[in-house]
Amino acid sequence: MKTGVSRSWILVNNKGQSSILDLDKYAIMKRVSIHARDLRILDPLLSYPSAILGREKAIVLNLEHIKAIITTDEVLLRDPLDDNVAPVVEELQRRLPLPAIGLGEGEDDDQPAVNGTGNEMQNVEPTEFPFEFRALEVALEGVCSYLDTQTRELETAAYPALDELTSKISSRNLDRVRKLKSAMTRLTSRVQKVRDDLEQLLEDDDDMADLYLSRKVAGAFSPLSGQGGLYWSPDSPKLLSKTSKISGITQEETDVEELEMLLEAYFVQIESTMNKLTTLREYIDDTEDYINIQLDNHRNQLIQLELFLSSGTVCLTVYSLVAAIFGMNIPHPWKKDHGYIFKWVVMLAGIASASIFLSIISYARHKGLVGS
């Protein structure tokens, strides 16, 4: 991003409300507490690879058309006027607000009371992900669905084109398949990038732990924060800090089971899309092999035709040699009163030429140079 240049962002907060903001990079850095190098990842003018980065107070997300910054209470998305971003914004508005039931201590006083005693409410374990995970889930769902749609559209166009090419090899069909193969290669590369990012994130518990923004905020405001971060939610027994000490019990490595299950679900989805592209690539490779076999067969037929023509040319050359000998203007005694010799010369020369031709073809078939 250039210094002082405002960019359009769309903001969706934890109540599902959205608004379009014009912010420069300094305003963004101050708002979400990230570095300038993180903003460069989201710049569409720069060719940065896809990434899911956990920062102290934000998640920086760059996947396909979704370039977002996720905090504990809002989501900032680049390119709000993009047709591919609009469905993601609508889904964020629908799914980010928490229902009235299950908010626990974070419920507003204006919310209606839930039937049941206080002890019953304390025994109910919250089932909702923290805000940043719900926003991340919507973004991953948008990316995976978008790539899967692109793959299905490519399959719809590619399979009939390949079948048509196998039935009729023409310049138009070849050019059509070439364009489809180029599109498939580009799409495979994009899907592979997203798949690699998810796989790399799944293999590193520390990177997944960096995405627990709510836990970091809870630990920062906790009186025990000097001893280590607490849970992201007081009622959740799962999201623990690496080194938190509660009642003298030292917690081991961070439990990232919930986030791992979330990422695993979309990893399976993107893996399914990758398998579709792999199957399509194999089908294209099989079609290319079939076409190459056809072309090899045509070349063999042309070679056989060339062999027949060359053999016939040799035989005609022998016949022409005899005619040339007898056509020379040299006086010979057998030319006088021997008219019957002409027909014998013609017949014997023809028989000799045919014999030579048959000998050449028989030898070629014996050596396997031509088909039987």
mmCIF file of C-alpha atoms in Angstrom:
data_model
loop_
_atom_site.group_PDB
_atom_site.id
_atom_site.type_symbol
_atom_site.label_atom_id
_atom_site.label_comp_id
_atom_site.label_asym_id
_atom_site.label_seq_id
_atom_site.Cartn_x
_atom_site.Cartn_y
_atom_site.Cartn_z
ATOM 1 C CA MET A 1 0.000 0.000 0.000
ATOM 2 C CA LYS A 2 1.157 3.517 -0.694
ATOM 3 C CA THR A 3 1.621 5.955 2.184
ATOM 4 C CA GLY A 4 -1.432 8.072 2.906
ATOM 5 C CA VAL A 5 -3.629 6.325 0.339
ATOM 6 C CA SER A 6 -7.050 5.295 1.663
ATOM 7 C CA ARG A 7 -8.427 1.892 0.800
ATOM 8 C CA SER A 8 -11.975 0.655 1.013
ATOM 9 C CA TRP A 9 -12.686 -1.887 3.713
ATOM 10 C CA ILE A 10 -15.942 -3.399 4.895
ATOM 11 C CA LEU A 11 -16.303 -3.898 8.622
ATOM 12 C CA VAL A 12 -18.546 -6.549 10.180
ATOM 13 C CA ASN A 13 -18.812 -6.470 13.956
ATOM 14 C CA ASN A 14 -19.890 -9.106 16.449
ATOM 15 C CA LYS A 15 -23.518 -7.970 16.172
ATOM 16 C CA GLY A 16 -23.650 -8.659 12.449
ATOM 17 C CA GLN A 17 -23.644 -4.980 11.527
ATOM 18 C CA SER A 18 -21.558 -3.911 8.535
ATOM 19 C CA SER A 19 -20.211 -0.616 7.242
ATOM 20 C CA ILE A 20 -17.781 0.486 4.533
ATOM 21 C CA LEU A 21 -14.723 2.398 5.732
ATOM 22 C CA ASP A 22 -12.036 4.324 3.858
ATOM 23 C CA LEU A 23 -8.859 3.810 5.870
ATOM 24 C CA ASP A 24 -5.184 4.258 5.123
ATOM 25 C CA LYS A 25 -2.592 1.829 6.372
ATOM 26 C CA TYR A 26 -1.781 3.826 9.509
ATOM 27 C CA ALA A 27 -5.432 3.878 10.559
ATOM 28 C CA ILE A 28 -5.641 0.114 9.995
ATOM 29 C CA MET A 29 -2.427 -0.514 11.950
ATOM 30 C CA LYS A 30 -3.719 1.563 14.856
ATOM 31 C CA ARG A 31 -7.160 -0.037 14.789
ATOM 32 C CA VAL A 32 -6.113 -3.695 14.789
ATOM 33 C CA SER A 33 -2.544 -3.455 16.178
ATOM 34 C CA ILE A 34 -0.635 -5.136 13.372
ATOM 35 C CA HIS A 35 2.580 -4.275 11.537
ATOM 36 C CA ALA A 36 2.960 -2.791 8.082
ATOM 37 C CA ARG A 37 4.468 -6.028 6.786
ATOM 38 C CA ASP A 38 1.190 -7.769 7.610
ATOM 39 C CA LEU A 39 -0.722 -5.216 5.551
ATOM 40 C CA ARG A 40 1.550 -5.872 2.588
ATOM 41 C CA ILE A 41 0.315 -9.462 2.599
ATOM 42 C CA LEU A 42 -3.200 -8.148 1.963
ATOM 43 C CA ASP A 43 -2.229 -5.743 -0.827
ATOM 44 C CA PRO A 44 -3.720 -7.054 -4.113
ATOM 45 C CA LEU A 45 -1.076 -5.142 -6.082
ATOM 46 C CA LEU A 46 1.658 -7.292 -4.526
ATOM 47 C CA SER A 47 1.976 -10.974 -5.292
ATOM 48 C CA TYR A 48 2.204 -12.346 -1.778
ATOM 49 C CA PRO A 49 1.379 -16.017 -1.213
ATOM 50 C CA SER A 50 -1.695 -17.095 0.689
ATOM 51 C CA ALA A 51 -1.330 -17.069 4.463
ATOM 52 C CA ILE A 52 -3.147 -17.465 7.776
ATOM 53 C CA LEU A 53 -1.148 -15.590 10.400
ATOM 54 C CA GLY A 54 -1.904 -15.233 14.087
ATOM 55 C CA ARG A 55 -0.830 -11.957 15.668
ATOM 56 C CA GLU A 56 -1.200 -10.639 19.202
ATOM 57 C CA LYS A 57 -4.635 -9.065 18.665
ATOM 58 C CA ALA A 58 -5.606 -10.096 15.133
ATOM 59 C CA ILE A 59 -5.613 -12.837 12.538
ATOM 60 C CA VAL A 60 -4.317 -11.832 9.111
ATOM 61 C CA LEU A 61 -6.012 -13.891 6.412
ATOM 62 C CA ASN A 62 -5.034 -13.918 2.735
ATOM 63 C CA LEU A 63 -6.775 -16.737 0.890
ATOM 64 C CA GLU A 64 -7.875 -16.324 -2.717
ATOM 65 C CA HIS A 65 -10.307 -13.393 -2.954
ATOM 66 C CA ILE A 66 -10.682 -13.107 0.815
ATOM 67 C CA LYS A 67 -8.214 -10.667 2.333
ATOM 68 C CA ALA A 68 -9.296 -10.025 5.893
ATOM 69 C CA ILE A 69 -8.186 -8.957 9.342
ATOM 70 C CA ILE A 70 -10.050 -10.699 12.159
ATOM 71 C CA THR A 71 -10.059 -9.437 15.747
ATOM 72 C CA THR A 72 -12.048 -10.540 18.789
ATOM 73 C CA ASP A 73 -15.042 -8.365 17.914
ATOM 74 C CA GLU A 74 -14.848 -7.325 14.245
ATOM 75 C CA VAL A 75 -13.777 -8.395 10.781
ATOM 76 C CA LEU A 76 -12.223 -6.091 8.167
ATOM 77 C CA LEU A 77 -12.452 -7.256 4.552
ATOM 78 C CA ARG A 78 -10.708 -5.799 1.506
ATOM 79 C CA ASP A 79 -12.489 -5.098 -1.804
ATOM 80 C CA PRO A 80 -16.059 -4.724 -0.485
ATOM 81 C CA LEU A 81 -17.430 -4.227 -4.009
ATOM 82 C CA ASP A 82 -16.060 -7.546 -5.270
ATOM 83 C CA ASP A 83 -18.834 -9.922 -6.325
ATOM 84 C CA ASN A 84 -17.030 -12.807 -4.642
ATOM 85 C CA VAL A 85 -16.687 -10.940 -1.336
ATOM 86 C CA ALA A 86 -20.381 -9.994 -1.050
ATOM 87 C CA PRO A 87 -21.592 -13.554 -0.230
ATOM 88 C CA VAL A 88 -18.931 -13.826 2.470
ATOM 89 C CA VAL A 89 -20.094 -10.550 4.023
ATOM 90 C CA GLU A 90 -23.697 -11.749 4.023
ATOM 91 C CA GLU A 91 -22.671 -14.995 5.685
ATOM 92 C CA LEU A 92 -20.666 -13.092 8.302
ATOM 93 C CA GLN A 93 -23.679 -10.913 9.078
ATOM 94 C CA ARG A 94 -25.820 -14.009 9.504
ATOM 95 C CA ARG A 95 -23.492 -16.186 11.579
ATOM 96 C CA LEU A 96 -21.360 -13.844 13.664
ATOM 97 C CA PRO A 97 -24.027 -12.654 16.135
ATOM 98 C CA LEU A 98 -24.291 -15.093 19.046
ATOM 99 C CA PRO A 99 -27.727 -16.431 19.962
ATOM 100 C CA ALA A 100 -29.257 -15.309 23.242
ATOM 101 C CA ILE A 101 -28.846 -18.793 24.750
ATOM 102 C CA GLY A 102 -25.392 -19.943 25.736
ATOM 103 C CA LEU A 103 -23.702 -16.552 26.076
ATOM 104 C CA GLY A 104 -22.845 -17.185 29.705
ATOM 105 C CA GLU A 105 -21.197 -14.279 31.497
ATOM 106 C CA GLY A 106 -20.920 -12.292 28.274
ATOM 107 C CA GLU A 107 -24.746 -11.871 27.972
ATOM 108 C CA ASP A 108 -26.180 -8.404 27.886
ATOM 109 C CA ASP A 109 -28.578 -7.394 30.608
ATOM 110 C CA ASP A 110 -31.203 -6.622 27.979
ATOM 111 C CA GLN A 111 -31.307 -10.227 26.789
ATOM 112 C CA PRO A 112 -34.322 -12.263 27.922
ATOM 113 C CA ALA A 113 -33.761 -14.637 30.778
ATOM 114 C CA VAL A 114 -33.356 -18.316 30.066
ATOM 115 C CA ASN A 115 -35.599 -20.761 31.873
ATOM 116 C CA GLY A 116 -33.762 -22.843 34.430
ATOM 117 C CA THR A 117 -31.948 -22.430 37.690
ATOM 118 C CA GLY A 118 -28.566 -20.890 38.117
ATOM 119 C CA ASN A 119 -26.996 -24.264 38.846
ATOM 120 C CA GLU A 120 -28.374 -25.632 35.597
ATOM 121 C CA MET A 121 -26.915 -22.724 33.668
ATOM 122 C CA GLN A 122 -23.532 -23.257 35.291
ATOM 123 C CA ASN A 123 -23.534 -26.888 34.222
ATOM 124 C CA VAL A 124 -24.186 -25.990 30.570
ATOM 125 C CA GLU A 125 -20.883 -25.939 28.693
ATOM 126 C CA PRO A 126 -20.755 -23.281 25.932
ATOM 127 C CA THR A 127 -20.848 -24.783 22.484
ATOM 128 C CA GLU A 128 -20.141 -21.680 20.408
ATOM 129 C CA PHE A 129 -16.668 -20.938 19.076
ATOM 130 C CA PRO A 130 -15.160 -17.585 19.990
ATOM 131 C CA PHE A 131 -15.805 -14.746 17.564
ATOM 132 C CA GLU A 132 -12.520 -15.066 15.688
ATOM 133 C CA PHE A 133 -13.092 -18.776 15.019
ATOM 134 C CA ARG A 134 -16.604 -18.191 13.702
ATOM 135 C CA ALA A 135 -15.261 -15.495 11.385
ATOM 136 C CA LEU A 136 -12.397 -17.764 10.311
ATOM 137 C CA GLU A 137 -14.872 -20.564 9.654
ATOM 138 C CA VAL A 138 -16.975 -18.349 7.376
ATOM 139 C CA ALA A 139 -13.860 -17.238 5.480
ATOM 140 C CA LEU A 140 -12.591 -20.806 5.018
ATOM 141 C CA GLU A 141 -16.043 -21.947 3.939
ATOM 142 C CA GLY A 142 -16.185 -19.134 1.379
ATOM 143 C CA VAL A 143 -12.762 -19.990 -0.015
ATOM 144 C CA CYS A 144 -13.371 -23.738 -0.186
ATOM 145 C CA SER A 145 -16.818 -23.307 -1.731
ATOM 146 C CA TYR A 146 -15.449 -20.848 -4.289
ATOM 147 C CA LEU A 147 -12.640 -23.181 -5.328
ATOM 148 C CA ASP A 148 -14.998 -26.161 -5.448
ATOM 149 C CA THR A 149 -17.392 -24.198 -7.685
ATOM 150 C CA GLN A 150 -14.528 -23.252 -9.984
ATOM 151 C CA THR A 151 -13.492 -26.901 -10.140
ATOM 152 C CA ARG A 152 -16.993 -28.135 -10.972
ATOM 153 C CA GLU A 153 -17.338 -25.519 -13.726
ATOM 154 C CA LEU A 154 -14.004 -26.609 -15.150
ATOM 155 C CA GLU A 155 -15.077 -30.264 -15.044
ATOM 156 C CA THR A 156 -18.332 -29.418 -16.830
ATOM 157 C CA ALA A 157 -16.406 -27.781 -19.663
ATOM 158 C CA ALA A 158 -13.404 -30.119 -19.779
ATOM 159 C CA TYR A 159 -14.890 -33.615 -19.978
ATOM 160 C CA PRO A 160 -17.085 -32.976 -23.073
ATOM 161 C CA ALA A 161 -14.199 -31.165 -24.775
ATOM 162 C CA LEU A 162 -11.860 -34.079 -24.137
ATOM 163 C CA ASP A 163 -14.409 -36.591 -25.420
ATOM 164 C CA GLU A 164 -14.924 -34.506 -28.546
ATOM 165 C CA LEU A 165 -11.189 -34.343 -29.094
ATOM 166 C CA THR A 166 -10.844 -38.122 -28.936
ATOM 167 C CA SER A 167 -13.544 -38.512 -31.581
ATOM 168 C CA LYS A 168 -12.201 -35.790 -33.867
ATOM 169 C CA ILE A 169 -8.714 -34.313 -33.733
ATOM 170 C CA SER A 170 -8.869 -30.804 -35.119
ATOM 171 C CA SER A 171 -7.129 -27.502 -34.534
ATOM 172 C CA ARG A 172 -10.215 -26.043 -32.873
ATOM 173 C CA ASN A 173 -10.579 -28.942 -30.445
ATOM 174 C CA LEU A 174 -6.868 -28.951 -29.665
ATOM 175 C CA ASP A 175 -6.866 -25.229 -28.919
ATOM 176 C CA ARG A 176 -9.956 -25.612 -26.732
ATOM 177 C CA VAL A 177 -8.371 -28.392 -24.683
ATOM 178 C CA ARG A 178 -5.123 -26.429 -24.428
ATOM 179 C CA LYS A 179 -6.953 -23.487 -22.844
ATOM 180 C CA LEU A 180 -8.813 -25.797 -20.467
ATOM 181 C CA LYS A 181 -5.574 -27.478 -19.439
ATOM 182 C CA SER A 182 -3.968 -24.100 -18.739
ATOM 183 C CA ALA A 183 -6.976 -23.106 -16.623
ATOM 184 C CA MET A 184 -6.767 -26.408 -14.759
ATOM 185 C CA THR A 185 -3.054 -25.900 -14.057
ATOM 186 C CA ARG A 186 -3.676 -22.434 -12.621
ATOM 187 C CA LEU A 187 -6.622 -23.618 -10.531
ATOM 188 C CA THR A 188 -4.627 -26.595 -9.230
ATOM 189 C CA SER A 189 -1.862 -24.254 -8.126
ATOM 190 C CA ARG A 190 -4.350 -22.076 -6.237
ATOM 191 C CA VAL A 191 -6.004 -25.037 -4.543
ATOM 192 C CA GLN A 192 -2.603 -26.475 -3.666
ATOM 193 C CA LYS A 193 -1.592 -23.220 -1.970
ATOM 194 C CA VAL A 194 -4.689 -23.198 0.230
ATOM 195 C CA ARG A 195 -4.235 -26.892 1.004
ATOM 196 C CA ASP A 196 -0.576 -26.392 1.948
ATOM 197 C CA ASP A 197 -1.456 -23.476 4.230
ATOM 198 C CA LEU A 198 -4.080 -25.506 6.081
ATOM 199 C CA GLU A 199 -1.784 -28.515 6.311
ATOM 200 C CA GLN A 200 1.085 -26.431 7.634
ATOM 201 C CA LEU A 201 -1.212 -24.849 10.196
ATOM 202 C CA LEU A 202 -2.563 -28.231 11.300
ATOM 203 C CA GLU A 203 0.936 -29.593 11.808
ATOM 204 C CA ASP A 204 2.031 -26.789 14.154
ATOM 205 C CA ASP A 205 0.230 -26.448 17.496
ATOM 206 C CA ASP A 206 2.037 -23.178 18.205
ATOM 207 C CA ASP A 207 0.662 -21.564 15.054
ATOM 208 C CA MET A 208 -2.835 -22.748 15.938
ATOM 209 C CA ALA A 209 -2.421 -21.435 19.479
ATOM 210 C CA ASP A 210 -1.593 -18.000 18.050
ATOM 211 C CA LEU A 211 -5.101 -17.871 16.577
ATOM 212 C CA TYR A 212 -6.767 -17.974 20.015
ATOM 213 C CA LEU A 213 -7.250 -14.211 20.279
ATOM 214 C CA SER A 214 -10.012 -14.426 22.913
ATOM 215 C CA ARG A 215 -7.751 -16.419 25.207
ATOM 216 C CA LYS A 216 -4.988 -13.857 24.813
ATOM 217 C CA VAL A 217 -7.389 -11.034 25.674
ATOM 218 C CA ALA A 218 -8.770 -12.981 28.652
ATOM 219 C CA GLY A 219 -5.239 -13.643 29.885
ATOM 220 C CA ALA A 220 -4.260 -9.994 29.469
ATOM 221 C CA PHE A 221 -7.114 -8.789 31.703
ATOM 222 C CA SER A 222 -6.885 -11.617 34.213
ATOM 223 C CA PRO A 223 -5.339 -11.032 37.644
ATOM 224 C CA LEU A 224 -3.429 -14.283 37.070
ATOM 225 C CA SER A 225 -2.052 -13.108 33.740
ATOM 226 C CA GLY A 226 1.380 -12.829 35.245
ATOM 227 C CA GLN A 227 1.291 -16.569 35.738
ATOM 228 C CA GLY A 228 0.133 -17.255 32.220
ATOM 229 C CA GLY A 229 -2.907 -16.867 29.967
ATOM 230 C CA LEU A 230 -6.272 -18.211 31.003
ATOM 231 C CA TYR A 231 -9.096 -19.797 29.042
ATOM 232 C CA TRP A 232 -10.718 -17.772 26.291
ATOM 233 C CA SER A 233 -14.025 -18.450 28.055
ATOM 234 C CA PRO A 234 -14.299 -19.005 31.810
ATOM 235 C CA ASP A 235 -16.556 -22.022 31.266
ATOM 236 C CA SER A 236 -14.471 -23.704 28.577
ATOM 237 C CA PRO A 237 -12.221 -26.538 29.787
ATOM 238 C CA LYS A 238 -10.471 -26.873 26.445
ATOM 239 C CA LEU A 239 -8.589 -23.710 25.484
ATOM 240 C CA LEU A 240 -5.681 -23.629 27.909
ATOM 241 C CA SER A 241 -2.437 -21.691 27.854
ATOM 242 C CA LYS A 242 0.889 -23.428 27.408
ATOM 243 C CA THR A 243 2.286 -22.330 30.768
ATOM 244 C CA SER A 244 -0.728 -21.270 32.835
ATOM 245 C CA LYS A 245 -0.624 -22.337 36.493
ATOM 246 C CA ILE A 246 -3.995 -22.688 38.173
ATOM 247 C CA SER A 247 -4.202 -23.968 41.778
ATOM 248 C CA GLY A 248 -0.611 -25.115 41.537
ATOM 249 C CA ILE A 249 -1.278 -27.337 38.511
ATOM 250 C CA THR A 250 1.043 -26.633 35.580
ATOM 251 C CA GLN A 251 -0.766 -26.972 32.250
ATOM 252 C CA GLU A 252 1.134 -28.666 29.409
ATOM 253 C CA GLU A 253 0.967 -27.873 25.726
ATOM 254 C CA THR A 254 -2.018 -25.879 24.520
ATOM 255 C CA ASP A 255 -5.098 -27.946 23.748
ATOM 256 C CA VAL A 256 -6.001 -26.944 20.201
ATOM 257 C CA GLU A 257 -8.469 -29.734 19.602
ATOM 258 C CA GLU A 258 -11.431 -27.470 18.767
ATOM 259 C CA LEU A 259 -9.532 -25.355 16.247
ATOM 260 C CA GLU A 260 -7.883 -28.459 14.849
ATOM 261 C CA MET A 261 -11.290 -30.026 14.211
ATOM 262 C CA LEU A 262 -12.436 -26.835 12.493
ATOM 263 C CA LEU A 263 -9.386 -26.682 10.242
ATOM 264 C CA GLU A 264 -9.507 -30.423 9.613
ATOM 265 C CA ALA A 265 -13.054 -30.155 8.239
ATOM 266 C CA TYR A 266 -12.053 -27.589 5.632
ATOM 267 C CA PHE A 267 -8.792 -29.388 4.933
ATOM 268 C CA VAL A 268 -10.866 -32.443 3.980
ATOM 269 C CA GLN A 269 -13.043 -30.241 1.763
ATOM 270 C CA ILE A 270 -10.093 -28.660 -0.027
ATOM 271 C CA GLU A 271 -8.504 -32.103 -0.311
ATOM 272 C CA SER A 272 -11.682 -33.318 -2.036
ATOM 273 C CA THR A 273 -11.408 -30.425 -4.497
ATOM 274 C CA MET A 274 -7.767 -31.309 -5.046
ATOM 275 C CA ASN A 275 -8.749 -34.917 -5.764
ATOM 276 C CA LYS A 276 -11.242 -33.734 -8.387
ATOM 277 C CA LEU A 277 -8.517 -31.751 -10.122
ATOM 278 C CA THR A 278 -6.142 -34.707 -9.875
ATOM 279 C CA THR A 279 -8.755 -36.950 -11.489
ATOM 280 C CA LEU A 280 -9.291 -34.368 -14.222
ATOM 281 C CA ARG A 281 -5.543 -34.147 -14.808
ATOM 282 C CA GLU A 282 -5.321 -37.930 -15.087
ATOM 283 C CA TYR A 283 -8.195 -37.894 -17.574
ATOM 284 C CA ILE A 284 -6.396 -35.248 -19.607
ATOM 285 C CA ASP A 285 -3.181 -37.274 -19.492
ATOM 286 C CA ASP A 286 -5.052 -40.392 -20.619
ATOM 287 C CA THR A 287 -6.625 -38.415 -23.454
ATOM 288 C CA GLU A 288 -3.206 -37.113 -24.495
ATOM 289 C CA ASP A 289 -1.833 -40.658 -24.467
ATOM 290 C CA TYR A 290 -4.768 -41.845 -26.579
ATOM 291 C CA ILE A 291 -4.267 -39.003 -29.051
ATOM 292 C CA ASN A 292 -0.544 -39.710 -29.240
ATOM 293 C CA ILE A 293 -1.335 -43.369 -29.994
ATOM 294 C CA GLN A 294 -3.705 -42.253 -32.735
ATOM 295 C CA LEU A 295 -1.101 -39.929 -34.186
ATOM 296 C CA ASP A 296 1.532 -42.676 -34.027
ATOM 297 C CA ASN A 297 -0.851 -44.975 -35.860
ATOM 298 C CA HIS A 298 -1.421 -42.355 -38.552
ATOM 299 C CA ARG A 299 2.316 -41.848 -38.898
ATOM 300 C CA ASN A 300 2.785 -45.611 -39.268
ATOM 301 C CA GLN A 301 0.137 -45.671 -41.968
ATOM 302 C CA LEU A 302 1.888 -42.850 -43.782
ATOM 303 C CA ILE A 303 5.200 -44.710 -43.524
ATOM 304 C CA GLN A 304 3.569 -47.828 -44.993
ATOM 305 C CA LEU A 305 2.107 -45.780 -47.816
ATOM 306 C CA GLU A 306 5.501 -44.251 -48.451
ATOM 307 C CA LEU A 307 7.027 -47.745 -48.529
ATOM 308 C CA PHE A 308 4.480 -48.932 -51.106
ATOM 309 C CA LEU A 309 5.050 -45.871 -53.245
ATOM 310 C CA SER A 310 8.824 -46.196 -53.035
ATOM 311 C CA SER A 311 8.630 -49.893 -53.953
ATOM 312 C CA GLY A 312 6.397 -49.115 -56.916
ATOM 313 C CA THR A 313 8.783 -46.378 -58.024
ATOM 314 C CA VAL A 314 11.705 -48.833 -57.954
ATOM 315 C CA CYS A 315 9.759 -51.354 -60.022
ATOM 316 C CA LEU A 316 8.741 -48.732 -62.569
ATOM 317 C CA THR A 317 12.363 -47.633 -62.746
ATOM 318 C CA VAL A 318 13.370 -51.190 -63.697
ATOM 319 C CA TYR A 319 10.664 -51.274 -66.348
ATOM 320 C CA SER A 320 11.761 -47.857 -67.633
ATOM 321 C CA LEU A 321 15.358 -49.085 -67.818
ATOM 322 C CA VAL A 322 14.354 -51.894 -70.188
ATOM 323 C CA ALA A 323 12.331 -49.480 -72.312
ATOM 324 C CA ALA A 324 15.259 -47.065 -72.390
ATOM 325 C CA ILE A 325 17.651 -49.795 -73.537
ATOM 326 C CA PHE A 326 15.403 -50.836 -76.364
ATOM 327 C CA GLY A 327 14.649 -47.253 -77.228
ATOM 328 C CA MET A 328 18.271 -46.287 -77.890
ATOM 329 C CA ASN A 329 19.031 -45.381 -81.484
ATOM 330 C CA ILE A 330 21.762 -48.019 -81.921
ATOM 331 C CA PRO A 331 21.660 -50.412 -84.872
ATOM 332 C CA HIS A 332 21.240 -54.066 -83.791
ATOM 333 C CA PRO A 333 20.774 -57.028 -86.107
ATOM 334 C CA TRP A 334 17.904 -58.490 -84.018
ATOM 335 C CA LYS A 335 15.799 -55.385 -84.716
ATOM 336 C CA LYS A 336 15.210 -56.577 -88.273
ATOM 337 C CA ASP A 337 12.626 -59.281 -88.917
ATOM 338 C CA HIS A 338 12.155 -59.905 -85.155
ATOM 339 C CA GLY A 339 8.882 -58.023 -84.399
ATOM 340 C CA TYR A 340 7.637 -60.714 -82.042
ATOM 341 C CA ILE A 341 10.418 -59.816 -79.583
ATOM 342 C CA PHE A 342 8.625 -56.592 -78.571
ATOM 343 C CA LYS A 343 5.745 -58.334 -76.842
ATOM 344 C CA TRP A 344 8.071 -60.717 -75.043
ATOM 345 C CA VAL A 345 10.180 -57.829 -73.777
ATOM 346 C CA VAL A 346 7.068 -56.021 -72.515
ATOM 347 C CA MET A 347 5.723 -59.100 -70.751
ATOM 348 C CA LEU A 348 9.036 -60.175 -69.233
ATOM 349 C CA ALA A 349 9.806 -56.632 -68.030
ATOM 350 C CA GLY A 350 6.341 -56.370 -66.447
ATOM 351 C CA ILE A 351 6.714 -59.746 -64.741
ATOM 352 C CA ALA A 352 10.169 -58.803 -63.461
ATOM 353 C CA SER A 353 8.904 -55.480 -62.076
ATOM 354 C CA ALA A 354 5.925 -57.124 -60.354
ATOM 355 C CA SER A 355 8.187 -59.796 -58.879
ATOM 356 C CA ILE A 356 10.523 -57.178 -57.465
ATOM 357 C CA PHE A 357 7.570 -55.287 -55.958
ATOM 358 C CA LEU A 358 6.139 -58.420 -54.324
ATOM 359 C CA SER A 359 9.566 -59.373 -53.004
ATOM 360 C CA ILE A 360 10.009 -55.987 -51.359
ATOM 361 C CA ILE A 361 6.540 -56.107 -49.747
ATOM 362 C CA SER A 362 7.048 -59.696 -48.538
ATOM 363 C CA TYR A 363 10.391 -58.793 -47.000
ATOM 364 C CA ALA A 364 8.834 -55.740 -45.262
ATOM 365 C CA ARG A 365 6.029 -57.857 -43.808
ATOM 366 C CA HIS A 366 8.476 -60.530 -42.702
ATOM 367 C CA LYS A 367 10.465 -57.885 -40.808
ATOM 368 C CA GLY A 368 7.306 -56.346 -39.377
ATOM 369 C CA LEU A 369 7.739 -53.049 -41.214
ATOM 370 C CA VAL A 370 4.148 -53.112 -42.517
ATOM 371 C CA GLY A 371 0.961 -54.673 -41.179
ATOM 372 C CA SER A 372 -0.094 -58.136 -42.242
#
